[in-house]
JSON list of C-alpha atoms in Angstrom, two decimals:
[
{"chain": "A", "resi": 811, "resn": "ALA", "atom": "CA", "xyz": [146.16, -78.79, 35.35]},
{"chain": "A", "resi": 812, "resn": "ASN", "atom": "CA", "xyz": [148.14, -77.56, 32.33]},
{"chain": "A", "resi": 813, "resn": "ARG", "atom": "CA", "xyz": [151.38, -78.46, 34.09]},
{"chain": "A", "resi": 814, "resn": "GLY", "atom": "CA", "xyz": [150.23, -81.98, 34.96]},
{"chain": "A", "resi": 815, "resn": "GLN", "atom": "CA", "xyz": [149.39, -81.18, 38.58]},
{"chain": "A", "resi": 816, "resn": "PRO", "atom": "CA", "xyz": [146.27, -82.75, 40.06]},
{"chain": "A", "resi": 817, "resn": "VAL", "atom": "CA", "xyz": [143.36, -80.33, 40.38]},
{"chain": "A", "resi": 818, "resn": "GLY", "atom": "CA", "xyz": [139.95, -81.49, 41.54]},
{"chain": "A", "resi": 819, "resn": "PRO", "atom": "CA", "xyz": [137.00, -81.14, 39.19]},
{"chain": "A", "resi": 820, "resn": "GLU", "atom": "CA", "xyz": [135.43, -78.71, 41.68]},
{"chain": "A", "resi": 821, "resn": "ALA", "atom": "CA", "xyz": [137.86, -76.01, 40.49]},
{"chain": "A", "resi": 822, "resn": "GLU", "atom": "CA", "xyz": [135.89, -75.65, 37.26]},
{"chain": "A", "resi": 823, "resn": "MET", "atom": "CA", "xyz": [132.78, -74.89, 39.31]},
{"chain": "A", "resi": 824, "resn": "LEU", "atom": "CA", "xyz": [134.42, -71.96, 41.12]},
{"chain": "A", "resi": 825, "resn": "GLY", "atom": "CA", "xyz": [133.98, -68.43, 39.81]},
{"chain": "A", "resi": 826, "resn": "ILE", "atom": "CA", "xyz": [136.51, -65.60, 40.02]},
{"chain": "A", "resi": 827, "resn": "ASP", "atom": "CA", "xyz": [134.13, -63.23, 41.85]},
{"chain": "A", "resi": 828, "resn": "ASP", "atom": "CA", "xyz": [133.44, -65.87, 44.51]},
{"chain": "A", "resi": 829, "resn": "LEU", "atom": "CA", "xyz": [137.10, -66.38, 45.45]},
{"chain": "A", "resi": 830, "resn": "VAL", "atom": "CA", "xyz": [139.05, -64.42, 48.07]},
{"chain": "A", "resi": 831, "resn": "PRO", "atom": "CA", "xyz": [142.82, -65.01, 48.18]},
{"chain": "A", "resi": 832, "resn": "VAL", "atom": "CA", "xyz": [144.00, -65.41, 51.78]},
{"chain": "A", "resi": 833, "resn": "GLY", "atom": "CA", "xyz": [147.58, -66.60, 51.26]},
{"chain": "A", "resi": 834, "resn": "TYR", "atom": "CA", "xyz": [149.99, -68.62, 49.19]},
{"chain": "A", "resi": 835, "resn": "ALA", "atom": "CA", "xyz": [152.24, -71.59, 49.75]},
{"chain": "A", "resi": 836, "resn": "GLY", "atom": "CA", "xyz": [155.11, -73.17, 47.91]},
{"chain": "A", "resi": 837, "resn": "GLY", "atom": "CA", "xyz": [157.81, -75.71, 48.19]},
{"chain": "A", "resi": 838, "resn": "GLY", "atom": "CA", "xyz": [158.12, -79.43, 48.00]},
{"chain": "A", "resi": 839, "resn": "ASP", "atom": "CA", "xyz": [157.04, -81.09, 44.81]},
{"chain": "A", "resi": 840, "resn": "ARG", "atom": "CA", "xyz": [153.91, -79.00, 44.18]},
{"chain": "A", "resi": 841, "resn": "GLY", "atom": "CA", "xyz": [155.27, -75.52, 43.42]},
{"chain": "A", "resi": 842, "resn": "LEU", "atom": "CA", "xyz": [153.57, -72.22, 44.26]},
{"chain": "A", "resi": 843, "resn": "GLU", "atom": "CA", "xyz": [149.83, -72.32, 44.99]},
{"chain": "A", "resi": 844, "resn": "VAL", "atom": "CA", "xyz": [147.34, -69.68, 46.11]},
{"chain": "A", "resi": 845, "resn": "ILE", "atom": "CA", "xyz": [145.02, -70.40, 49.03]},
{"chain": "A", "resi": 846, "resn": "VAL", "atom": "CA", "xyz": [141.54, -69.05, 48.30]},
{"chain": "A", "resi": 847, "resn": "VAL", "atom": "CA", "xyz": [138.23, -69.08, 50.17]},
{"chain": "A", "resi": 848, "resn": "SER", "atom": "CA", "xyz": [135.01, -69.60, 48.25]},
{"chain": "A", "resi": 849, "resn": "LEU", "atom": "CA", "xyz": [132.46, -67.17, 49.73]},
{"chain": "A", "resi": 850, "resn": "SER", "atom": "CA", "xyz": [129.48, -69.22, 48.60]},
{"chain": "A", "resi": 851, "resn": "LEU", "atom": "CA", "xyz": [130.84, -72.54, 49.90]},
{"chain": "A", "resi": 852, "resn": "CYS", "atom": "CA", "xyz": [132.85, -71.19, 52.88]},
{"chain": "A", "resi": 853, "resn": "ARG", "atom": "CA", "xyz": [135.52, -73.67, 51.88]},
{"chain": "A", "resi": 854, "resn": "THR", "atom": "CA", "xyz": [139.25, -73.23, 51.32]},
{"chain": "A", "resi": 855, "resn": "PHE", "atom": "CA", "xyz": [141.03, -74.38, 48.17]},
{"chain": "A", "resi": 856, "resn": "SER", "atom": "CA", "xyz": [144.69, -74.45, 47.19]},
{"chain": "A", "resi": 857, "resn": "LEU", "atom": "CA", "xyz": [145.17, -73.80, 43.47]},
{"chain": "A", "resi": 858, "resn": "PRO", "atom": "CA", "xyz": [148.27, -73.72, 41.24]},
{"chain": "A", "resi": 859, "resn": "VAL", "atom": "CA", "xyz": [148.79, -71.38, 38.28]},
{"chain": "A", "resi": 860, "resn": "GLY", "atom": "CA", "xyz": [146.93, -72.71, 35.25]},
{"chain": "A", "resi": 861, "resn": "THR", "atom": "CA", "xyz": [143.89, -73.92, 37.16]},
{"chain": "A", "resi": 862, "resn": "ARG", "atom": "CA", "xyz": [140.73, -73.58, 35.03]},
{"chain": "A", "resi": 863, "resn": "LEU", "atom": "CA", "xyz": [137.79, -72.02, 36.80]},
{"chain": "A", "resi": 864, "resn": "TYR", "atom": "CA", "xyz": [134.16, -71.64, 35.73]},
{"chain": "A", "resi": 865, "resn": "ASN", "atom": "CA", "xyz": [134.79, -68.25, 34.14]},
{"chain": "A", "resi": 866, "resn": "GLY", "atom": "CA", "xyz": [138.54, -67.96, 33.74]},
{"chain": "A", "resi": 867, "resn": "VAL", "atom": "CA", "xyz": [142.01, -69.25, 34.53]},
{"chain": "A", "resi": 868, "resn": "LEU", "atom": "CA", "xyz": [144.37, -68.57, 37.44]},
{"chain": "A", "resi": 869, "resn": "SER", "atom": "CA", "xyz": [147.24, -66.97, 35.53]},
{"chain": "A", "resi": 870, "resn": "GLU", "atom": "CA", "xyz": [149.68, -65.54, 38.10]},
{"chain": "A", "resi": 871, "resn": "ILE", "atom": "CA", "xyz": [150.50, -65.63, 41.82]},
{"chain": "A", "resi": 872, "resn": "THR", "atom": "CA", "xyz": [152.75, -63.02, 43.46]},
{"chain": "A", "resi": 873, "resn": "GLN", "atom": "CA", "xyz": [153.33, -62.02, 47.06]},
{"chain": "A", "resi": 874, "resn": "TYR", "atom": "CA", "xyz": [151.04, -59.01, 46.53]},
{"chain": "A", "resi": 875, "resn": "GLU", "atom": "CA", "xyz": [148.17, -60.27, 44.39]},
{"chain": "A", "resi": 876, "resn": "VAL", "atom": "CA", "xyz": [146.59, -63.03, 42.35]},
{"chain": "A", "resi": 877, "resn": "VAL", "atom": "CA", "xyz": [145.81, -62.53, 38.65]},
{"chain": "A", "resi": 878, "resn": "PHE", "atom": "CA", "xyz": [142.96, -64.27, 36.86]},
{"chain": "A", "resi": 879, "resn": "ALA", "atom": "CA", "xyz": [142.42, -64.20, 33.09]},
{"chain": "A", "resi": 880, "resn": "ASN", "atom": "CA", "xyz": [138.98, -64.39, 31.51]},
{"chain": "A", "resi": 881, "resn": "PRO", "atom": "CA", "xyz": [137.45, -63.48, 28.13]},
{"chain": "A", "resi": 882, "resn": "GLU", "atom": "CA", "xyz": [136.95, -59.85, 29.26]},
{"chain": "A", "resi": 883, "resn": "GLY", "atom": "CA", "xyz": [140.62, -59.38, 30.25]},
{"chain": "A", "resi": 884, "resn": "ILE", "atom": "CA", "xyz": [142.38, -59.81, 33.57]},
{"chain": "A", "resi": 885, "resn": "ARG", "atom": "CA", "xyz": [141.18, -59.50, 37.15]},
{"chain": "A", "resi": 886, "resn": "ARG", "atom": "CA", "xyz": [143.62, -58.73, 39.97]},
{"chain": "A", "resi": 887, "resn": "LYS", "atom": "CA", "xyz": [142.81, -59.57, 43.57]},
{"chain": "A", "resi": 888, "resn": "SER", "atom": "CA", "xyz": [144.81, -58.65, 46.67]},
{"chain": "A", "resi": 889, "resn": "TYR", "atom": "CA", "xyz": [145.09, -60.96, 49.65]},
{"chain": "A", "resi": 890, "resn": "SER", "atom": "CA", "xyz": [142.59, -60.68, 52.49]},
{"chain": "A", "resi": 891, "resn": "SER", "atom": "CA", "xyz": [144.03, -60.48, 55.99]},
{"chain": "A", "resi": 892, "resn": "ALA", "atom": "CA", "xyz": [141.20, -62.55, 57.49]},
{"chain": "A", "resi": 893, "resn": "ASP", "atom": "CA", "xyz": [138.96, -65.44, 56.50]},
{"chain": "A", "resi": 894, "resn": "PRO", "atom": "CA", "xyz": [135.71, -63.78, 55.30]},
{"chain": "A", "resi": 895, "resn": "CYS", "atom": "CA", "xyz": [133.65, -66.87, 56.16]},
{"chain": "A", "resi": 896, "resn": "GLN", "atom": "CA", "xyz": [134.98, -66.91, 59.69]},
{"chain": "A", "resi": 897, "resn": "GLN", "atom": "CA", "xyz": [133.93, -63.27, 60.12]},
{"chain": "A", "resi": 898, "resn": "ARG", "atom": "CA", "xyz": [130.48, -64.03, 58.69]},
{"chain": "A", "resi": 899, "resn": "ASN", "atom": "CA", "xyz": [129.97, -67.06, 60.95]},
{"chain": "A", "resi": 900, "resn": "SER", "atom": "CA", "xyz": [131.10, -65.23, 64.10]},
{"chain": "A", "resi": 901, "resn": "SER", "atom": "CA", "xyz": [128.64, -62.38, 63.46]},
{"chain": "A", "resi": 902, "resn": "GLY", "atom": "CA", "xyz": [125.72, -64.79, 63.25]},
{"chain": "A", "resi": 903, "resn": "ASN", "atom": "CA", "xyz": [124.98, -64.28, 59.53]}
]
């Protein structure tokens, strides 16, 4: 949003603890974005650096991790190798 890229208003409803990074994509006119799954919504989002969340900001995307900044400091999250919602749905939970 800070760089003038469109970000849906739902991004500000997402919380850092609820998001699981599953990959990243880049190229074209949009730049690098992280693909995250919301555990509570079981929905995938693609977010660029600078996206404001409910309790922080997406501050960095690398090939190894995603970094979020919040008032308490930073939170680093590694990528998950599988969709956690898909695993939950296939186990009947």
